[in-house]
Short mmCIF file of N, CA and C in Angstrom, two decimals:
data_model
loop_
_atom_site.label_atom_id
_atom_site.label_comp_id
_atom_site.label_asym_id
_atom_site.label_seq_id
_atom_site.Cartn_x
_atom_site.Cartn_y
_atom_site.Cartn_z
N MET A 1 -6.43 10.73 9.63
CA MET A 1 -5.11 10.15 9.79
C MET A 1 -5.28 8.66 10.03
N SER A 2 -4.46 7.83 9.40
CA SER A 2 -4.58 6.36 9.53
C SER A 2 -3.75 5.87 10.75
N SER A 3 -3.97 4.63 11.05
CA SER A 3 -3.22 4.02 12.14
C SER A 3 -1.91 3.39 11.71
N PHE A 4 -1.60 3.59 10.42
CA PHE A 4 -0.38 2.96 9.86
C PHE A 4 0.77 4.00 9.92
N LYS A 5 1.94 3.46 10.15
CA LYS A 5 3.16 4.32 10.17
C LYS A 5 4.15 3.79 9.18
N LYS A 6 5.06 4.62 8.76
CA LYS A 6 6.09 4.20 7.81
C LYS A 6 6.83 3.00 8.35
N GLY A 7 6.98 2.01 7.51
CA GLY A 7 7.73 0.82 7.90
C GLY A 7 6.82 -0.34 8.39
N ASP A 8 5.53 -0.09 8.62
CA ASP A 8 4.60 -1.16 9.04
C ASP A 8 4.33 -2.09 7.88
N ARG A 9 4.34 -3.34 8.14
CA ARG A 9 3.97 -4.42 7.13
C ARG A 9 2.43 -4.51 7.11
N VAL A 10 1.90 -4.41 5.91
CA VAL A 10 0.44 -4.46 5.75
C VAL A 10 0.05 -5.45 4.70
N THR A 11 -1.16 -5.96 4.81
CA THR A 11 -1.66 -6.89 3.81
C THR A 11 -2.94 -6.19 3.20
N VAL A 12 -3.09 -6.26 1.88
CA VAL A 12 -4.25 -5.70 1.21
C VAL A 12 -5.44 -6.66 1.41
N ILE A 13 -6.52 -6.09 1.97
CA ILE A 13 -7.76 -6.94 2.19
C ILE A 13 -8.89 -6.51 1.30
N ALA A 14 -8.78 -5.38 0.61
CA ALA A 14 -9.77 -4.93 -0.33
C ALA A 14 -9.08 -3.97 -1.29
N ALA A 15 -9.60 -3.82 -2.51
CA ALA A 15 -8.94 -2.90 -3.45
C ALA A 15 -10.01 -2.33 -4.41
N GLY A 16 -9.70 -1.10 -4.81
CA GLY A 16 -10.55 -0.45 -5.80
C GLY A 16 -10.16 -0.91 -7.21
N PRO A 17 -10.79 -0.37 -8.21
CA PRO A 17 -10.56 -0.82 -9.58
C PRO A 17 -9.07 -0.56 -10.04
N GLU A 18 -8.42 0.46 -9.52
CA GLU A 18 -7.10 0.70 -9.91
C GLU A 18 -6.08 -0.24 -9.35
N ASN A 19 -6.51 -1.02 -8.32
CA ASN A 19 -5.60 -2.00 -7.62
C ASN A 19 -6.12 -3.42 -7.73
N VAL A 20 -6.85 -3.72 -8.75
CA VAL A 20 -7.40 -5.07 -8.90
C VAL A 20 -6.25 -6.07 -8.97
N GLY A 21 -6.42 -7.16 -8.30
CA GLY A 21 -5.42 -8.27 -8.30
C GLY A 21 -4.36 -8.17 -7.20
N THR A 22 -4.50 -7.16 -6.31
CA THR A 22 -3.52 -7.05 -5.22
C THR A 22 -4.04 -7.53 -3.86
N ILE A 23 -5.31 -7.99 -3.85
CA ILE A 23 -5.84 -8.47 -2.57
C ILE A 23 -5.02 -9.74 -2.14
N GLY A 24 -4.62 -9.69 -0.86
CA GLY A 24 -3.83 -10.79 -0.29
C GLY A 24 -2.31 -10.55 -0.37
N LYS A 25 -1.87 -9.53 -1.08
CA LYS A 25 -0.46 -9.24 -1.17
C LYS A 25 -0.02 -8.39 0.02
N THR A 26 1.26 -8.56 0.44
CA THR A 26 1.75 -7.87 1.58
C THR A 26 2.91 -6.90 1.12
N GLY A 27 2.91 -5.73 1.69
CA GLY A 27 3.92 -4.75 1.43
C GLY A 27 4.31 -3.93 2.69
N VAL A 28 5.04 -2.91 2.53
CA VAL A 28 5.48 -2.03 3.60
C VAL A 28 4.99 -0.60 3.37
N VAL A 29 4.46 0.03 4.42
CA VAL A 29 4.00 1.40 4.30
C VAL A 29 5.17 2.30 3.95
N PHE A 30 5.06 3.01 2.88
CA PHE A 30 6.15 3.94 2.47
C PHE A 30 5.91 5.27 3.14
N TYR A 31 4.65 5.80 2.99
CA TYR A 31 4.23 6.94 3.75
C TYR A 31 2.73 7.11 3.74
N ASP A 32 2.28 8.02 4.61
CA ASP A 32 0.81 8.20 4.80
C ASP A 32 0.54 9.62 4.25
N GLU A 33 -0.28 9.70 3.19
CA GLU A 33 -0.59 11.00 2.57
C GLU A 33 -1.57 11.72 3.43
N THR A 34 -1.56 13.06 3.30
CA THR A 34 -2.47 13.87 4.14
C THR A 34 -3.91 13.69 3.73
N GLY A 35 -4.16 13.23 2.49
CA GLY A 35 -5.50 12.99 2.02
C GLY A 35 -6.12 11.70 2.56
N GLY A 36 -5.40 10.98 3.35
CA GLY A 36 -5.96 9.73 3.95
C GLY A 36 -5.47 8.49 3.28
N GLU A 37 -4.84 8.59 2.12
CA GLU A 37 -4.37 7.41 1.45
C GLU A 37 -3.02 6.96 2.02
N VAL A 38 -2.79 5.61 2.01
CA VAL A 38 -1.57 5.05 2.55
C VAL A 38 -0.77 4.50 1.34
N VAL A 39 0.43 4.96 1.13
CA VAL A 39 1.23 4.46 -0.02
C VAL A 39 2.08 3.26 0.48
N VAL A 40 1.94 2.16 -0.31
CA VAL A 40 2.56 0.92 0.04
C VAL A 40 3.58 0.46 -1.01
N LYS A 41 4.77 0.08 -0.60
CA LYS A 41 5.78 -0.42 -1.57
C LYS A 41 5.91 -1.90 -1.37
N GLY A 42 6.36 -2.62 -2.40
CA GLY A 42 6.53 -4.02 -2.30
C GLY A 42 5.37 -4.85 -2.80
N ILE A 43 4.39 -4.18 -3.33
CA ILE A 43 3.16 -4.92 -3.81
C ILE A 43 3.50 -5.45 -5.22
N ASP A 44 4.17 -4.60 -6.05
CA ASP A 44 4.59 -4.99 -7.39
C ASP A 44 6.10 -5.24 -7.34
N GLY A 45 6.62 -5.76 -8.45
CA GLY A 45 8.07 -5.98 -8.54
C GLY A 45 8.80 -4.64 -8.55
N ARG A 46 10.07 -4.72 -8.32
CA ARG A 46 10.94 -3.50 -8.24
C ARG A 46 10.90 -2.71 -9.52
N LEU A 47 10.96 -3.41 -10.62
CA LEU A 47 10.99 -2.71 -11.93
C LEU A 47 9.66 -2.01 -12.22
N THR A 48 8.59 -2.67 -11.94
CA THR A 48 7.26 -2.10 -12.13
C THR A 48 7.09 -0.86 -11.24
N GLU A 49 7.50 -0.94 -9.99
CA GLU A 49 7.39 0.18 -9.05
C GLU A 49 8.30 1.32 -9.48
N ALA A 50 9.45 1.05 -10.06
CA ALA A 50 10.35 2.09 -10.46
C ALA A 50 9.73 2.87 -11.68
N VAL A 51 8.96 2.18 -12.50
CA VAL A 51 8.34 2.79 -13.68
C VAL A 51 7.00 3.43 -13.28
N LYS A 52 6.14 2.70 -12.63
CA LYS A 52 4.77 3.19 -12.36
C LYS A 52 4.60 3.85 -11.02
N GLY A 53 5.52 3.60 -10.08
CA GLY A 53 5.41 4.12 -8.75
C GLY A 53 4.70 3.18 -7.80
N TYR A 54 4.58 3.53 -6.53
CA TYR A 54 3.96 2.70 -5.57
C TYR A 54 2.46 2.83 -5.61
N ARG A 55 1.77 1.85 -5.06
CA ARG A 55 0.28 1.85 -5.02
C ARG A 55 -0.18 2.49 -3.79
N SER A 56 -1.31 3.12 -3.82
CA SER A 56 -1.92 3.70 -2.59
C SER A 56 -3.32 3.14 -2.36
N TYR A 57 -3.61 3.02 -1.03
CA TYR A 57 -4.86 2.43 -0.60
C TYR A 57 -5.44 3.30 0.50
N SER A 58 -6.72 3.21 0.68
CA SER A 58 -7.33 3.83 1.85
C SER A 58 -7.09 2.95 3.06
N PRO A 59 -7.03 3.43 4.24
CA PRO A 59 -6.72 2.67 5.44
C PRO A 59 -7.62 1.50 5.65
N ASP A 60 -8.92 1.59 5.25
CA ASP A 60 -9.83 0.44 5.46
C ASP A 60 -9.58 -0.68 4.51
N GLN A 61 -8.71 -0.51 3.52
CA GLN A 61 -8.37 -1.56 2.58
C GLN A 61 -7.12 -2.35 3.01
N LEU A 62 -6.57 -2.02 4.13
CA LEU A 62 -5.33 -2.63 4.63
C LEU A 62 -5.45 -3.17 6.06
N ARG A 63 -4.67 -4.15 6.38
CA ARG A 63 -4.57 -4.53 7.81
C ARG A 63 -3.12 -4.86 8.06
N LYS A 64 -2.71 -4.69 9.33
CA LYS A 64 -1.33 -4.96 9.69
C LYS A 64 -1.03 -6.43 9.56
N ALA A 65 0.17 -6.72 8.98
CA ALA A 65 0.53 -8.16 8.76
C ALA A 65 1.27 -8.72 9.95
#
């Protein structure tokens, strides 16, 4: 379980290959998956997120903003 809760503002400090280019961006925790991944909204534009969905990160790839 991560230390992030829904509504926390977080900044991406590391990213895997699926999230290249998002380091330094800030978003809001949407929810914390049981598998340990944290789903973050606000990283991409609204249209992109509506089509592709929100990005997910492991807790060690994020820090509270």
